[in-house]
Short mmCIF file of C-alpha atoms in Angstrom, two decimals:
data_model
loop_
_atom_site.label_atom_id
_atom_site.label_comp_id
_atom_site.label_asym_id
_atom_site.label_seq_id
_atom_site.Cartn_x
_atom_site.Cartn_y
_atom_site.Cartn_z
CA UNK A 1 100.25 -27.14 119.90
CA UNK A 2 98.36 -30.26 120.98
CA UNK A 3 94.62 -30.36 121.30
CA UNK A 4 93.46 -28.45 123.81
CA UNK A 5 90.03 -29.28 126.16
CA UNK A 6 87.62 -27.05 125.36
CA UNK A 7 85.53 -24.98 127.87
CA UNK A 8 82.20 -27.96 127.31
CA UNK A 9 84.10 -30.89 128.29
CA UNK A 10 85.52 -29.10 131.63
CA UNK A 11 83.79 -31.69 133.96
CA UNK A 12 82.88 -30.40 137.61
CA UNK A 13 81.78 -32.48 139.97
CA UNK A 14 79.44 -31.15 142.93
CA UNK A 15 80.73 -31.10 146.56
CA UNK A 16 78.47 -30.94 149.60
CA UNK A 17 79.74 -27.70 152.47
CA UNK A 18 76.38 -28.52 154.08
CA UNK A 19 72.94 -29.77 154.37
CA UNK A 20 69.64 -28.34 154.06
CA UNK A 21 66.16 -28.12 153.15
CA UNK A 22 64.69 -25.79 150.89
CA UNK A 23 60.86 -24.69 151.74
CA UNK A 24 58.44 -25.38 149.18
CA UNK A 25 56.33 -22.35 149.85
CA UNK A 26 59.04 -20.61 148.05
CA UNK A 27 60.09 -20.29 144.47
CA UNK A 28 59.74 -23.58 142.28
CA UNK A 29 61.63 -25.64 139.90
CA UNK A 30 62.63 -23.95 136.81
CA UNK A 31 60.50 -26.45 134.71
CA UNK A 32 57.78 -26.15 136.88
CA UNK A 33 57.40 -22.02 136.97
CA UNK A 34 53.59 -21.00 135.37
CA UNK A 35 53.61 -20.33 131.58
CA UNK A 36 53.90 -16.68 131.97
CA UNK A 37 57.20 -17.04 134.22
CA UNK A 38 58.05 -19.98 131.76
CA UNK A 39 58.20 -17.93 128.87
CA UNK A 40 59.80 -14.64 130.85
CA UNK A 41 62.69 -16.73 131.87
CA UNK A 42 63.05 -18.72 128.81
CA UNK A 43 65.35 -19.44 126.41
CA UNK A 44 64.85 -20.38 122.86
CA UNK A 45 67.85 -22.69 120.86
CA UNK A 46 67.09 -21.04 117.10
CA UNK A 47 68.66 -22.78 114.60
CA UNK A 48 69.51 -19.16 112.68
CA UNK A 49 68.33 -18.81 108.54
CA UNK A 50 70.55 -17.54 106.20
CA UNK A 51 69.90 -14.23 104.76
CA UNK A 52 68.54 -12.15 107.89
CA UNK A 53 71.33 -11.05 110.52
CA UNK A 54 70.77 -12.53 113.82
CA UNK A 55 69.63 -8.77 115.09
CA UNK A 56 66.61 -9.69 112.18
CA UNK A 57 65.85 -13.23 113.29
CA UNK A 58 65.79 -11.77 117.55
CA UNK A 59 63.16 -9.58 116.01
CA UNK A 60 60.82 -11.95 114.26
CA UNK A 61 60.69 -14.28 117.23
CA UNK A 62 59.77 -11.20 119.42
CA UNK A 63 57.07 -10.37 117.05
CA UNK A 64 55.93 -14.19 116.39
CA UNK A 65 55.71 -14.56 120.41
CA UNK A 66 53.82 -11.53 121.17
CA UNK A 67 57.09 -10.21 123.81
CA UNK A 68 58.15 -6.83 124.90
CA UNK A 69 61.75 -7.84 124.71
CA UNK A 70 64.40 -10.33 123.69
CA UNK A 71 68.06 -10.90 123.08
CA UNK A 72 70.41 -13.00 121.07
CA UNK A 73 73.42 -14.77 122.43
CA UNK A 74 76.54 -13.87 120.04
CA UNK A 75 76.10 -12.43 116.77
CA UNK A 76 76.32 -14.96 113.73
CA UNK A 77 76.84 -12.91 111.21
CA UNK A 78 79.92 -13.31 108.00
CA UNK B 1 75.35 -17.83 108.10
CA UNK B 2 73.58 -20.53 109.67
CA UNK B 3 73.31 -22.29 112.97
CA UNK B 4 73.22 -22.13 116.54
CA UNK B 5 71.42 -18.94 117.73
CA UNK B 6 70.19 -18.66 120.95
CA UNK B 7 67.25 -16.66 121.87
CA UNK B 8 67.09 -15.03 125.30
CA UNK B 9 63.34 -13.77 126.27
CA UNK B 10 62.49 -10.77 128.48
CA UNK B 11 63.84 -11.54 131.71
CA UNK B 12 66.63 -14.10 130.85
CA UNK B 13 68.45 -11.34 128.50
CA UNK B 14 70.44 -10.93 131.74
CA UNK B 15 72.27 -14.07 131.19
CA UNK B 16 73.62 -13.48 127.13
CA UNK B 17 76.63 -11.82 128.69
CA UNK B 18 77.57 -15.38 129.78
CA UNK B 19 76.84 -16.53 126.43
CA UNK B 20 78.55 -14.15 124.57
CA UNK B 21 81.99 -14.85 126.34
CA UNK B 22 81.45 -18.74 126.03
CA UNK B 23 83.18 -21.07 123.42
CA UNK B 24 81.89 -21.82 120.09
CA UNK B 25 82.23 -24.47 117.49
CA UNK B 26 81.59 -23.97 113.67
CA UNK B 27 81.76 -26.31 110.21
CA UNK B 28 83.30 -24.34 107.71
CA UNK B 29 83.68 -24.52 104.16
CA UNK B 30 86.82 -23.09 103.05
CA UNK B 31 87.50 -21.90 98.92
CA UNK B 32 91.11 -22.58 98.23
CA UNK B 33 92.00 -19.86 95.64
CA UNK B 34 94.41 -22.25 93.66
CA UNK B 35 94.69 -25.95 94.07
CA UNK B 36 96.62 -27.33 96.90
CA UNK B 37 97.62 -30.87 98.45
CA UNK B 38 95.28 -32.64 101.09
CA UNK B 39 98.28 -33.00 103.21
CA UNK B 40 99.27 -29.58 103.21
CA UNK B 41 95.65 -28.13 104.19
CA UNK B 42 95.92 -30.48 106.73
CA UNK B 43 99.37 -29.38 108.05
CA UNK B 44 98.49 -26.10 108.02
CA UNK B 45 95.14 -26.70 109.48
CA UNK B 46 97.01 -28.09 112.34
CA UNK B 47 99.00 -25.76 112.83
CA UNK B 48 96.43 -22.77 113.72
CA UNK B 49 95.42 -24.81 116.73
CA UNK B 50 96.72 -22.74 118.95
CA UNK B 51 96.87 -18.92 120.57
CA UNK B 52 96.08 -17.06 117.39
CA UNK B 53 96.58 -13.26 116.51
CA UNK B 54 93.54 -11.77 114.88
CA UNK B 55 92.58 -8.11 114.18
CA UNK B 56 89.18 -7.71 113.84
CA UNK B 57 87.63 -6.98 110.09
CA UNK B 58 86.76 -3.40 108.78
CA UNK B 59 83.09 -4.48 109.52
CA UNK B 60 83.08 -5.67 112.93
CA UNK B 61 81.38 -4.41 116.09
CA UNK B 62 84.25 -3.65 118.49
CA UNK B 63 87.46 -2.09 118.63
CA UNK B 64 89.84 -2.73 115.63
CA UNK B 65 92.99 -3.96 117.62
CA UNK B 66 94.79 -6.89 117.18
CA UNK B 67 94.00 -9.56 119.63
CA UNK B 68 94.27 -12.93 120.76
CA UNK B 69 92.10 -15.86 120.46
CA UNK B 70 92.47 -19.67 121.35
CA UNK B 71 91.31 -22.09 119.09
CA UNK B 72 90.39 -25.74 120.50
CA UNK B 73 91.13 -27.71 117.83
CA UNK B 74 90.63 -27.66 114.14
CA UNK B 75 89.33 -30.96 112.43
CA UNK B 76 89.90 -31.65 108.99
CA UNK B 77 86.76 -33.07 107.72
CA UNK B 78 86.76 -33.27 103.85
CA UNK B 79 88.34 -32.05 100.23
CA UNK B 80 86.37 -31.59 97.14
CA UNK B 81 88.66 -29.93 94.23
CA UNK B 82 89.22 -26.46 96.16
CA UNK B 83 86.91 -26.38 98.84
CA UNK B 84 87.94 -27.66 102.38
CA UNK B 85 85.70 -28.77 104.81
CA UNK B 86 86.70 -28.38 108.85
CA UNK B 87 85.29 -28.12 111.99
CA UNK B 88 86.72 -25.81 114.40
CA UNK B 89 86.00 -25.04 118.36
CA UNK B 90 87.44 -21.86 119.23
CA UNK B 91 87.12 -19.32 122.21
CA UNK B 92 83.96 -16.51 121.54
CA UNK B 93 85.30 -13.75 119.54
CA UNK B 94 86.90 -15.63 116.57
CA UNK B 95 86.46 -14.79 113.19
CA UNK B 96 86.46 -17.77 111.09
CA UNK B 97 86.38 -15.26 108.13
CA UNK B 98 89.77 -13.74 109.09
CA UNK B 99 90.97 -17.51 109.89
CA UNK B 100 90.38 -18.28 106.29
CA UNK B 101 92.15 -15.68 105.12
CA UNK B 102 95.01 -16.36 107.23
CA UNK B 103 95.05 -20.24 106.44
CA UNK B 104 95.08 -19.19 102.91
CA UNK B 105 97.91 -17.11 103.18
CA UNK B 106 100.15 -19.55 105.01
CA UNK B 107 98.93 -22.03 102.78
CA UNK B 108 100.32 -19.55 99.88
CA UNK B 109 97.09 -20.32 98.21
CA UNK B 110 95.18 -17.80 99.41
CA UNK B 111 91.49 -18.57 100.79
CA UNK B 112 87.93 -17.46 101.62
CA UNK B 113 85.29 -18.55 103.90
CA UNK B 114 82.38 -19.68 101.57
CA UNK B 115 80.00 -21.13 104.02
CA UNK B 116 80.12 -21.09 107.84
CA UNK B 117 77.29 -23.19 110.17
CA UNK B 118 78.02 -22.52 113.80
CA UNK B 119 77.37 -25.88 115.91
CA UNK B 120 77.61 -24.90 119.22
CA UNK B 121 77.50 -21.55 121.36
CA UNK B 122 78.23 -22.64 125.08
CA UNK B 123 76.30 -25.32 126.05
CA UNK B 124 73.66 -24.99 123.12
CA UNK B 125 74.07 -27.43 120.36
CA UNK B 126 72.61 -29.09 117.32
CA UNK B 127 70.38 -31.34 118.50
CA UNK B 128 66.66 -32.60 119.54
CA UNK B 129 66.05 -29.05 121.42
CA UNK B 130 67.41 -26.90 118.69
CA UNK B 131 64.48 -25.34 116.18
CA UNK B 132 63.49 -23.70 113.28
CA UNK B 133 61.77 -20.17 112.95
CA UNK B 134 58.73 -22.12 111.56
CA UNK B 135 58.80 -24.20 113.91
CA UNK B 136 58.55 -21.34 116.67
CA UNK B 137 56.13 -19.64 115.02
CA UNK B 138 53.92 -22.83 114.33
CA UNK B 139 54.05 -24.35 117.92
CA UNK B 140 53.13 -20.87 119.22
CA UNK B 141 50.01 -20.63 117.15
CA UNK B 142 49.49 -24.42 118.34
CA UNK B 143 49.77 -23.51 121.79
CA UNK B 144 47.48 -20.59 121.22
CA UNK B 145 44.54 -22.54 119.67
CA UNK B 146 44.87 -25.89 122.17
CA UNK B 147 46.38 -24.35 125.53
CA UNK B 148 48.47 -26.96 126.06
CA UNK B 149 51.00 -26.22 127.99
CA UNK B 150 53.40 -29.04 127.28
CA UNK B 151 53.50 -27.35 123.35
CA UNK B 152 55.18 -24.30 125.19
CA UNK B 153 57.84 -25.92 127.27
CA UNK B 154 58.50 -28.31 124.13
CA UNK B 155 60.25 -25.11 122.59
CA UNK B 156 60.94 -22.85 125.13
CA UNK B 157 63.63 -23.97 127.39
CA UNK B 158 64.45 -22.54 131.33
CA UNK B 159 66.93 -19.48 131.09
CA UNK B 160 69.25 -22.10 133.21
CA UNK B 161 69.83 -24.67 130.25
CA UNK B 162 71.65 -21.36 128.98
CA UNK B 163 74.41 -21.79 132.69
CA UNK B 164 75.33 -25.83 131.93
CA UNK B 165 78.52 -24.74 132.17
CA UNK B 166 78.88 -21.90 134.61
CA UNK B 167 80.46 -23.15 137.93
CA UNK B 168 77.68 -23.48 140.52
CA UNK B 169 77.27 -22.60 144.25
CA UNK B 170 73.91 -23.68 145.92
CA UNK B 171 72.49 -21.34 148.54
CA UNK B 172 70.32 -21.52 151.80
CA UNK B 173 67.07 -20.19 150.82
CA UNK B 174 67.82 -17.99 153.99
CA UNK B 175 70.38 -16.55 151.45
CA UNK B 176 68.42 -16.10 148.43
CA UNK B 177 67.05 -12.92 148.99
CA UNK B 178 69.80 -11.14 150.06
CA UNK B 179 71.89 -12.02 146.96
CA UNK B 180 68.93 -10.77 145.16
CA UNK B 181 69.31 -7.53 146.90
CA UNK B 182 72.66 -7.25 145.10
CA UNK B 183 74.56 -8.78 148.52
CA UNK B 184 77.48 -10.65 148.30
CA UNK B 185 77.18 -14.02 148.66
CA UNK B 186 78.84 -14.74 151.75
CA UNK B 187 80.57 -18.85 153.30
CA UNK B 188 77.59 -19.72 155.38
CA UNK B 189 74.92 -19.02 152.71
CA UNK B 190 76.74 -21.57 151.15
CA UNK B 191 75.51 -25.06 151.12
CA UNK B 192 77.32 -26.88 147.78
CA UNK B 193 79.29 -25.93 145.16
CA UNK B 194 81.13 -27.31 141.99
CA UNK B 195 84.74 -28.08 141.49
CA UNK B 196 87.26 -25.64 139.87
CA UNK B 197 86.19 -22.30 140.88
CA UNK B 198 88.98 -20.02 140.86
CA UNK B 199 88.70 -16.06 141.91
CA UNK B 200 87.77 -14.34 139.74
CA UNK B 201 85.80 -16.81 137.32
CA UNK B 202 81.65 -16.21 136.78
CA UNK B 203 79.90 -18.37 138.87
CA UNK B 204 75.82 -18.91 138.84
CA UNK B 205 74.18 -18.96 142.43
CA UNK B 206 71.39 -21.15 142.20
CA UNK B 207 68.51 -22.24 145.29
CA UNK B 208 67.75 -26.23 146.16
CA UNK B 209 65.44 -26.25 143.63
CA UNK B 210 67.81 -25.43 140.82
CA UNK B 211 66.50 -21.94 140.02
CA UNK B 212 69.30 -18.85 138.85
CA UNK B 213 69.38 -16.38 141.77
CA UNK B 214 72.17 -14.19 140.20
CA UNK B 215 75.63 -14.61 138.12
CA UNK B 216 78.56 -13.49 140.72
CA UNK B 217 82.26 -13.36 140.41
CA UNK B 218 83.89 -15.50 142.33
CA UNK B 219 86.44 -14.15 145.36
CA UNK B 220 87.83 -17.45 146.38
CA UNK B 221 88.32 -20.96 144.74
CA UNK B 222 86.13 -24.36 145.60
CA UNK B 223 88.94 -25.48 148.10
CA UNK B 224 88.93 -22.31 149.80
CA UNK B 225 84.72 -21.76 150.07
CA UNK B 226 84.71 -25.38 151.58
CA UNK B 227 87.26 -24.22 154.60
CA UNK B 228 85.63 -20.86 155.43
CA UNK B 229 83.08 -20.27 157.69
CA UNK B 230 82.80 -16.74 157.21
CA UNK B 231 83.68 -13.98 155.28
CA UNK B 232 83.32 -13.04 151.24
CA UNK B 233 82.63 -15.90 148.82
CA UNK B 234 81.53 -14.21 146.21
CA UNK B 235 80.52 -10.81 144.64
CA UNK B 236 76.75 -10.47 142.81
CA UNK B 237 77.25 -9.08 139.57
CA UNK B 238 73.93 -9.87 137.90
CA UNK B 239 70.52 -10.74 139.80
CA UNK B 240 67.90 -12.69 137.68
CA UNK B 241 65.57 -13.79 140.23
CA UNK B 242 62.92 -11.61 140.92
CA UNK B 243 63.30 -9.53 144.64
CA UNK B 244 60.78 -10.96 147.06
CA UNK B 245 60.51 -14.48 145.92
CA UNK B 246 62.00 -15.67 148.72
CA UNK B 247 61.69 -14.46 152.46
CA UNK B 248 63.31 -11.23 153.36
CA UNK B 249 65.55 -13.42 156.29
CA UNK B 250 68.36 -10.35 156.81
CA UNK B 251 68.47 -7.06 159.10
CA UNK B 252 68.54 -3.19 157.55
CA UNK B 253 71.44 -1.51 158.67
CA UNK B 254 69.49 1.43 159.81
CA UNK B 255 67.62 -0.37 162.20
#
């Protein structure tokens, strides 16, 4: 089997249906929401130990940030 | 195990379901049980890049039944006595442990994993944004004694870095609510959209300003969504924006 494209270099290209304004009374950029929103819809590229499981290191960063709740995308575990 | 790991807080935990199912790229050190020729390894190498069988190890977290998995590519990176260095990108659900194994065993060899480092989960990678657990928990404290903002957003990244490469659909904020409602998204919400959208593929709805509304399934492809004026474009499976944040522009039913 050749090579095959993975899914990151799938290039899309955007196409415009129609055009409109968006108000700026509503919502925000992502990069722009208040620290409190910032951190509630954040995510957090951990460059994982070894030793602890992934479930572990989710934990610690929940405890070192002071959050109710976190997840882990895709267990890296032997 | 080392690597890539990203960490969803509170609200964005809605979107590691699209993480979970995206590709993934490892460096791998392999342990050849008995010597064997560089040529061979890299024969053999080649030849697992493809649709592979695997039945998930005694210790695993789903369903022991064999399935398939499609691996990228395999690169051959280096050979030191018997340990074999490679890169693979494979589809999410791959154990490189089992692919050892397997490599080993067509090699005649047979083979372990000794050391695994995964490089990339979706569109997270090794590089400037990626840090440490010290690191996190020293810029926190940081942030926490200065109340600087910028120390924050220097680790902390928006929950839609994690969508790079979920297909796209841009909404009228007239729209927005709606889908946050759980509607489907329907053609003349719709005001762009990103090539090769098929049914049936995960697509994020996003506002002008480039904020996650909800993850949706699509119903129709891009080609199709451009054509239609009306009628079902696609289905709302997961809402992340919070109701209310944009005008309520849409009739009860009751009324």
């Amino acid at each position: 089997m050749p090579r095959t494209v993975p899914p990151w270099e799938t290039k899309r290209k955007l196409l415009v249906k129609t055009e409109d304004k968006t108000n700026p009374r509503y919502g925000c950029k992502p990069e722009e929401r208040s620290v409190e929103e910032y951190m509630k819809y954040g995510v957090i590229n951990l460059d994982k130990p070894a030793g602890p499981t992934s479930h572990e290191v989710a934990a610690w960063v929940k405890r070192i940030l002071n959050l109710q709740h976190v997840g882990h995308g895709g267990t890296l575990e032997a | 195990m080392t690597g890539v790991l990203p960490i969803a807080l509170e609200e964005s935990r809605k979107i590691v379901q699209a993480l979970l199912l995206s590709g993934k790229e490892y460096v791998c050190v392999m342990k050849l049980h008995r010597e064997a020729e560089e040529k061979q390894v890299r024969n053999v190498l080649k030849e697992f890049e493809d649709t592979i069988y695997q039945r998930p190890p005694l210790r695993a977290a789903v369903k022991r039944q064999l399935r398939t998995r499609r691996i990228y590519y395999i690169d051959f990176l280096e050979m030191d006595g018997r340990n074999v260095l490679f890169k693979v990108g494979c589809e999410a659900g791959t154990y490189i442990r089992k692919l050892c194994f397997d490599i080993g065993e067509v090699l005649g060899c047979a083979a372990h994993m000794q050391e695994l480092r995964r490089t990339r989960a979706g569109p997270f990678v090794e590089n400037g944004d990626m840090v440490t657990l010290h690191d996190v928990a020293y810029w926190f404290m940081e942030w926490q004694e200065q109340k600087d903002e910028r120390i924050l957003r220097k680790f902390i990244q928006p929950m839609e870095k994690a969508l790079v490469l979920v297909p796209k659909i841009y909404v009228r904020d007239s729209a927005v609510d709606a889908v946050c409602h759980g509607a489907t998204l329907t053609a003349p919400g719709v005001l762009s959209l990103e090539t090769k959208i098929n049914k049936g593929l995960t697509v994020a709805v996003l506002t002008l300003k480039g904020e996650v509304v909800a993850l949706a399934k699509a119903a129709v492809s891009t080609e199709d969504i451009l054509n239609m004026e009306h009628g079902v474009v696609a289905e709302t499976k997961r809402v992340l924006m919070l109701r209310g944040t944009y005008p309520k522009c849409w009739k009860s039913g009751e009324a």
